[in-house]
Amino acid sequence: MLKFFLLICLFYTSAALCNSSIGERKVVKMIFNDSGNLYVYFSGVPSHSENCDSKAEYILPKEHQFFSQIYSGLLAAMHSESPVNGYVDVWSNSKTKITRIDLLP
């Protein structure tokens, strides 16, 4: 019974940690494409651990429930040259999707 409980705990812990950190980075470029999604490019070498076709291209999907807030924060960070931290996940099996952005001082 104890082994079963530990196995279940391990499963839920690994499922909760599917997002990976991008580290402290600066926003260098943002592009809206015709789908309405926002493509974001950060300074430095990509450091997240998601398995994607392009690790340097980050997408904020227009369907994200906090799209406006994250876009506003990214825009402010880009123009003030302030660093951000954030988390990403795999989107549509090939792209890196932004799931969270932390604005840093």
CSV table of C-alpha atoms in Angstrom, one decimal, residues 33-101:
chain,number,residue,atom,x,y,z
A,33,ASN,CA,1.3,37.3,-36.7
A,34,ASP,CA,-1.9,37.2,-38.7
A,35,SER,CA,-3.4,34.5,-36.3
A,36,GLY,CA,-3.4,37.1,-33.5
A,37,ASN,CA,-0.8,35.2,-31.5
A,38,LEU,CA,2.2,37.1,-30.1
A,39,TYR,CA,5.7,35.8,-30.9
A,40,VAL,CA,8.2,36.9,-28.2
A,41,TYR,CA,12.0,36.7,-28.4
A,42,PHE,CA,14.2,37.0,-25.3
A,43,SER,CA,17.9,37.8,-24.9
A,44,GLY,CA,20.5,35.1,-24.3
A,45,VAL,CA,20.5,31.4,-25.0
A,46,PRO,CA,17.3,29.5,-24.4
A,47,SER,CA,17.5,27.6,-21.2
A,48,HIS,CA,14.1,25.9,-20.8
A,49,SER,CA,13.7,22.1,-20.9
A,50,GLU,CA,10.7,21.8,-23.2
A,51,ASN,CA,11.1,19.6,-26.3
A,52,CYS,CA,10.1,22.0,-29.2
A,53,ASP,CA,11.1,22.7,-32.8
A,54,SER,CA,12.3,26.2,-31.9
A,55,LYS,CA,13.6,27.0,-28.4
A,56,ALA,CA,14.2,30.6,-29.2
A,57,GLU,CA,10.7,31.5,-30.3
A,58,TYR,CA,8.0,31.9,-27.6
A,59,ILE,CA,4.3,32.2,-28.3
A,60,LEU,CA,1.7,33.9,-26.3
A,61,PRO,CA,-1.6,32.4,-27.7
A,62,LYS,CA,-4.4,34.9,-28.2
A,63,GLU,CA,-6.6,32.4,-26.3
A,64,HIS,CA,-4.6,32.7,-23.1
A,65,GLN,CA,-6.9,33.9,-20.3
A,66,PHE,CA,-4.4,36.6,-19.3
A,67,PHE,CA,-3.2,37.6,-22.7
A,68,SER,CA,-3.8,41.3,-22.2
A,69,GLN,CA,-2.0,41.4,-18.9
A,70,ILE,CA,1.0,39.4,-20.0
A,71,TYR,CA,1.3,41.4,-23.3
A,72,SER,CA,1.2,44.7,-21.3
A,73,GLY,CA,3.9,43.4,-18.9
A,74,LEU,CA,6.1,42.2,-21.7
A,75,LEU,CA,5.7,45.5,-23.6
A,76,ALA,CA,6.6,47.5,-20.6
A,77,ALA,CA,9.6,45.3,-19.8
A,78,MET,CA,10.9,45.5,-23.4
A,79,HIS,CA,10.7,49.3,-23.4
A,80,SER,CA,12.2,49.8,-20.0
A,81,GLU,CA,14.8,47.0,-20.6
A,82,SER,CA,13.8,45.3,-17.4
A,83,PRO,CA,14.3,41.6,-17.0
A,84,VAL,CA,11.5,39.1,-16.7
A,85,ASN,CA,11.3,35.5,-15.6
A,86,GLY,CA,8.6,33.1,-16.8
A,87,TYR,CA,7.5,29.6,-17.5
A,88,VAL,CA,6.7,27.9,-20.7
A,89,ASP,CA,5.1,24.7,-21.9
A,90,VAL,CA,4.8,22.9,-25.2
A,91,TRP,CA,2.0,24.2,-27.5
A,92,SER,CA,0.6,22.3,-30.5
A,93,ASN,CA,3.5,19.7,-30.2
A,94,SER,CA,6.1,22.0,-31.7
A,95,LYS,CA,6.0,25.5,-30.3
A,96,THR,CA,7.0,27.0,-26.9
A,97,LYS,CA,4.0,28.6,-25.2
A,98,ILE,CA,4.3,31.2,-22.5
A,99,THR,CA,2.3,30.2,-19.5
A,100,ARG,CA,3.5,32.8,-16.9
A,101,ILE,CA,5.6,35.9,-16.8
